[in-house]
mmCIF file of C-alpha atoms in Angstrom:
data_model
loop_
_atom_site.group_PDB
_atom_site.id
_atom_site.type_symbol
_atom_site.label_atom_id
_atom_site.label_comp_id
_atom_site.label_asym_id
_atom_site.label_seq_id
_atom_site.Cartn_x
_atom_site.Cartn_y
_atom_site.Cartn_z
ATOM 1 C CA MET A 1 13.501 -13.578 -14.083
ATOM 2 C CA LYS A 2 12.808 -14.369 -17.716
ATOM 3 C CA ALA A 3 9.409 -12.651 -17.575
ATOM 4 C CA LEU A 4 11.081 -9.473 -16.181
ATOM 5 C CA LYS A 5 13.792 -9.679 -18.901
ATOM 6 C CA ASP A 6 11.025 -9.964 -21.500
ATOM 7 C CA LEU A 7 9.823 -6.530 -20.246
ATOM 8 C CA GLY A 8 13.237 -5.142 -21.012
ATOM 9 C CA LEU A 9 14.246 -4.986 -17.330
ATOM 10 C CA ASP A 10 17.426 -6.056 -15.462
ATOM 11 C CA VAL A 11 17.431 -7.414 -11.968
ATOM 12 C CA THR A 12 20.657 -6.070 -10.457
ATOM 13 C CA LYS A 13 20.319 -7.235 -6.915
ATOM 14 C CA GLY A 14 18.103 -9.401 -4.764
ATOM 15 C CA SER A 15 17.746 -10.225 -1.046
ATOM 16 C CA VAL A 16 15.607 -12.463 1.111
ATOM 17 C CA SER A 17 14.848 -11.794 4.757
ATOM 18 C CA THR A 18 12.739 -13.720 7.210
ATOM 19 C CA GLU A 19 10.850 -12.348 10.237
ATOM 20 C CA SER A 20 9.071 -15.014 12.133
ATOM 21 C CA ALA A 21 6.697 -16.666 9.612
ATOM 22 C CA VAL A 22 7.009 -13.886 6.960
ATOM 23 C CA THR A 23 9.566 -14.196 4.207
ATOM 24 C CA GLN A 24 10.334 -11.026 2.205
ATOM 25 C CA THR A 25 12.093 -11.064 -1.134
ATOM 26 C CA LYS A 26 13.336 -7.736 -2.538
ATOM 27 C CA PHE A 27 14.746 -7.119 -5.993
ATOM 28 C CA HIS A 28 16.351 -4.033 -7.499
ATOM 29 C CA ILE A 29 14.910 -3.708 -10.970
ATOM 30 C CA MET A 30 16.572 -1.386 -13.516
ATOM 31 C CA ARG A 31 15.908 -0.325 -17.070
ATOM 32 C CA SER A 32 18.856 1.042 -19.035
ATOM 33 C CA GLY A 33 20.858 1.346 -15.780
ATOM 34 C CA ARG A 34 18.215 3.510 -14.053
ATOM 35 C CA LYS A 35 15.743 2.721 -11.317
ATOM 36 C CA VAL A 36 12.238 2.013 -12.568
ATOM 37 C CA GLU A 37 9.883 4.746 -11.318
ATOM 38 C CA ASP A 38 7.231 4.954 -14.024
ATOM 39 C CA PRO A 39 3.812 3.909 -12.532
ATOM 40 C CA ASP A 40 2.736 2.014 -15.616
ATOM 41 C CA THR A 41 5.930 0.024 -15.689
ATOM 42 C CA LEU A 42 5.699 -0.687 -11.967
ATOM 43 C CA GLU A 43 2.202 -1.990 -12.449
ATOM 44 C CA LYS A 44 3.364 -4.233 -15.350
ATOM 45 C CA ILE A 45 6.121 -5.611 -13.080
ATOM 46 C CA ARG A 46 3.611 -6.208 -10.232
ATOM 47 C CA LEU A 47 1.191 -8.036 -12.590
ATOM 48 C CA THR A 48 4.084 -10.045 -14.108
ATOM 49 C CA VAL A 49 5.158 -11.245 -10.721
ATOM 50 C CA ILE A 50 1.620 -12.133 -9.635
ATOM 51 C CA ASN A 51 0.892 -13.985 -12.924
ATOM 52 C CA ASN A 52 4.095 -15.893 -12.625
ATOM 53 C CA LEU A 53 3.412 -16.824 -9.019
ATOM 54 C CA LEU A 54 -0.010 -18.152 -10.007
ATOM 55 C CA GLN A 55 1.346 -20.016 -13.020
ATOM 56 C CA TYR A 56 4.370 -21.682 -11.379
ATOM 57 C CA HIS A 57 3.324 -21.666 -7.724
ATOM 58 C CA PRO A 58 -0.501 -22.012 -7.661
ATOM 59 C CA GLU A 59 -0.402 -22.638 -3.902
ATOM 60 C CA SER A 60 0.615 -18.880 -3.520
ATOM 61 C CA SER A 61 -2.898 -17.854 -4.613
ATOM 62 C CA GLU A 62 -4.050 -18.320 -0.976
ATOM 63 C CA ASN A 63 -1.511 -15.709 0.194
ATOM 64 C CA LEU A 64 -2.300 -13.255 -2.614
ATOM 65 C CA ALA A 65 -6.013 -13.325 -1.940
ATOM 66 C CA MET A 66 -6.413 -11.367 1.318
ATOM 67 C CA GLY A 67 -9.193 -13.783 2.304
ATOM 68 C CA GLU A 68 -11.100 -13.668 -1.009
ATOM 69 C CA PHE A 69 -11.239 -16.453 -3.573
ATOM 70 C CA PHE A 70 -8.432 -15.790 -6.065
ATOM 71 C CA GLY A 71 -6.634 -18.219 -8.309
ATOM 72 C CA ILE A 72 -6.766 -21.969 -7.745
ATOM 73 C CA LYS A 73 -6.996 -22.443 -3.997
ATOM 74 C CA ALA A 74 -9.381 -20.426 -1.825
ATOM 75 C CA PRO A 75 -7.940 -19.309 1.512
ATOM 76 C CA GLU A 76 -9.127 -20.985 4.693
ATOM 77 C CA LYS A 77 -10.068 -17.730 6.391
ATOM 78 C CA LYS A 78 -10.269 -14.043 5.659
ATOM 79 C CA VAL A 79 -7.422 -11.729 6.677
ATOM 80 C CA ASP A 80 -8.307 -9.694 9.743
ATOM 81 C CA VAL A 81 -7.652 -6.100 8.616
ATOM 82 C CA ASP A 82 -7.999 -4.800 12.206
ATOM 83 C CA VAL A 83 -4.676 -6.365 13.045
ATOM 84 C CA VAL A 84 -2.592 -4.515 10.465
ATOM 85 C CA THR A 85 -4.074 -0.936 10.407
ATOM 86 C CA HIS A 86 -1.848 1.795 11.869
ATOM 87 C CA VAL A 87 -2.295 5.531 11.283
ATOM 88 C CA ILE A 88 0.151 8.156 12.672
ATOM 89 C CA VAL A 89 0.567 11.866 12.084
ATOM 90 C CA GLU A 90 3.890 13.590 12.935
ATOM 91 C CA ASP A 91 5.288 17.043 12.321
ATOM 92 C CA ASP A 92 7.435 17.345 9.223
ATOM 93 C CA GLY A 93 8.559 20.939 9.584
ATOM 94 C CA PRO A 94 6.552 24.127 10.083
ATOM 95 C CA LYS A 95 4.564 23.895 6.888
ATOM 96 C CA ARG A 96 3.581 20.254 6.690
ATOM 97 C CA SER A 97 2.958 17.022 8.516
ATOM 98 C CA MET A 98 3.846 13.402 7.737
ATOM 99 C CA LEU A 99 0.988 10.933 7.698
ATOM 100 C CA TYR A 100 2.039 7.217 7.980
ATOM 101 C CA ILE A 101 -0.547 4.569 7.046
ATOM 102 C CA GLU A 102 -0.008 0.858 7.334
ATOM 103 C CA THR A 103 -2.963 -1.303 6.416
ATOM 104 C CA ALA A 104 -4.082 -4.342 4.488
ATOM 105 C CA ASP A 105 -3.652 -3.697 0.785
ATOM 106 C CA ARG A 106 -6.609 -3.981 -1.582
ATOM 107 C CA PRO A 107 -7.685 -2.673 -4.948
ATOM 108 C CA GLY A 108 -8.576 1.056 -4.865
ATOM 109 C CA LEU A 109 -6.934 1.599 -1.473
ATOM 110 C CA LEU A 110 -4.872 4.638 -2.507
ATOM 111 C CA LEU A 111 -7.921 6.332 -4.017
ATOM 112 C CA GLU A 112 -9.924 5.635 -0.790
ATOM 113 C CA ILE A 113 -7.147 7.106 1.367
ATOM 114 C CA VAL A 114 -6.828 10.244 -0.728
ATOM 115 C CA LYS A 115 -10.626 10.741 -0.737
ATOM 116 C CA ILE A 116 -10.773 10.554 3.057
ATOM 117 C CA ILE A 117 -7.867 12.972 3.394
ATOM 118 C CA THR A 118 -9.427 15.500 1.027
ATOM 119 C CA ASP A 119 -12.852 15.046 2.658
ATOM 120 C CA VAL A 120 -11.263 16.384 5.850
ATOM 121 C CA ASN A 121 -9.992 19.406 3.841
ATOM 122 C CA VAL A 122 -6.340 18.334 4.165
ATOM 123 C CA ASP A 123 -4.024 18.809 1.192
ATOM 124 C CA VAL A 124 -1.690 16.039 -0.043
ATOM 125 C CA GLU A 125 1.595 17.629 -1.166
ATOM 126 C CA SER A 126 3.344 14.376 -2.011
ATOM 127 C CA ALA A 127 3.364 10.673 -1.186
ATOM 128 C CA GLU A 128 5.605 7.667 -0.988
ATOM 129 C CA ILE A 129 3.620 4.539 -1.710
ATOM 130 C CA ASP A 130 4.952 1.047 -0.872
ATOM 131 C CA THR A 131 3.408 -2.391 -0.654
ATOM 132 C CA GLU A 132 5.069 -5.295 1.181
ATOM 133 C CA GLY A 133 3.193 -8.475 0.509
ATOM 134 C CA LEU A 134 -0.341 -7.826 1.615
ATOM 135 C CA VAL A 135 0.473 -4.703 3.584
ATOM 136 C CA ALA A 136 0.345 -1.158 2.172
ATOM 137 C CA LYS A 137 2.912 1.115 3.897
ATOM 138 C CA ASP A 138 2.272 4.685 2.699
ATOM 139 C CA LYS A 139 3.630 8.115 3.689
ATOM 140 C CA PHE A 140 1.863 11.326 2.797
ATOM 141 C CA HIS A 141 3.215 14.837 3.177
ATOM 142 C CA VAL A 142 0.057 16.774 4.140
ATOM 143 C CA SER A 143 -0.875 20.296 5.133
ATOM 144 C CA TYR A 144 -3.896 22.445 5.996
ATOM 145 C CA ARG A 145 -3.926 25.887 4.364
ATOM 146 C CA GLY A 146 -0.162 25.785 3.902
ATOM 147 C CA ALA A 147 0.649 24.805 7.508
ATOM 148 C CA LYS A 148 1.232 21.584 9.480
ATOM 149 C CA LEU A 149 -1.796 19.957 10.958
ATOM 150 C CA ASN A 150 -2.668 20.966 14.558
ATOM 151 C CA SER A 151 -3.364 18.252 17.105
ATOM 152 C CA SER A 152 -7.211 18.487 16.711
ATOM 153 C CA LEU A 153 -7.161 18.139 12.929
ATOM 154 C CA SER A 154 -4.558 15.344 13.162
ATOM 155 C CA GLN A 155 -6.820 13.461 15.567
ATOM 156 C CA VAL A 156 -9.844 13.940 13.277
ATOM 157 C CA LEU A 157 -7.829 12.625 10.303
ATOM 158 C CA VAL A 158 -6.473 9.643 12.161
ATOM 159 C CA ASN A 159 -9.894 8.717 13.492
ATOM 160 C CA CYS A 160 -11.486 8.929 10.056
ATOM 161 C CA LEU A 161 -8.736 6.853 8.409
ATOM 162 C CA ARG A 162 -8.701 4.203 11.196
ATOM 163 C CA TYR A 163 -12.508 3.856 11.135
ATOM 164 C CA TYR A 164 -12.768 3.582 7.316
ATOM 165 C CA LEU A 165 -9.623 1.433 6.693
ATOM 166 C CA ARG A 166 -10.458 -1.119 9.364
ATOM 167 C CA ARG A 167 -13.924 -1.649 7.764
ATOM 168 C CA PRO A 168 -13.604 -1.996 3.999
ATOM 169 C CA GLU A 169 -17.289 -2.695 3.669
ATOM 170 C CA THR A 170 -18.271 0.582 5.415
ATOM 171 C CA ASP A 171 -20.664 2.726 3.409
ATOM 172 C CA GLU A 172 -18.946 5.821 1.945
ATOM 173 C CA ASP A 173 -21.166 8.338 3.667
ATOM 174 C CA SER A 174 -20.917 6.776 7.137
ATOM 175 C CA TYR A 175 -17.619 8.296 8.269
#
């Protein structure tokens, strides 16, 4: 909390929930009475939380690593990204579709997703990006030439994203 206060932030509310072996802690962080939405500030918050976890709870490095060596203790095994990848396209009105993606988070993931979407000639109108622990849960409002995606294009997009996101080591040109 002190580290967040040092960034000029106020934690107004916190909650902890447990689902099987996963514990989630959520905080409402404000600056001057307003919700923090600036991407640079959000990144500073994320790095502050990670650095404090590593400093005061070095055993957490295993959970932050997604199977790669990170921090003090190397994880016993790599995270299986096949288990967590879900891609769904649904109608979101006559002029756009909603693309839901849930997959293992990693550096550069958002850039990879947007590259795949644009490679299929689909436009991203807006996005809601969220990360819960090691899982990225993203929503994209997408369209093709100003209209929602038809079933064929939706299937192509879903197949490309599933293939690429389940195999982070896949060569760029292979999908």
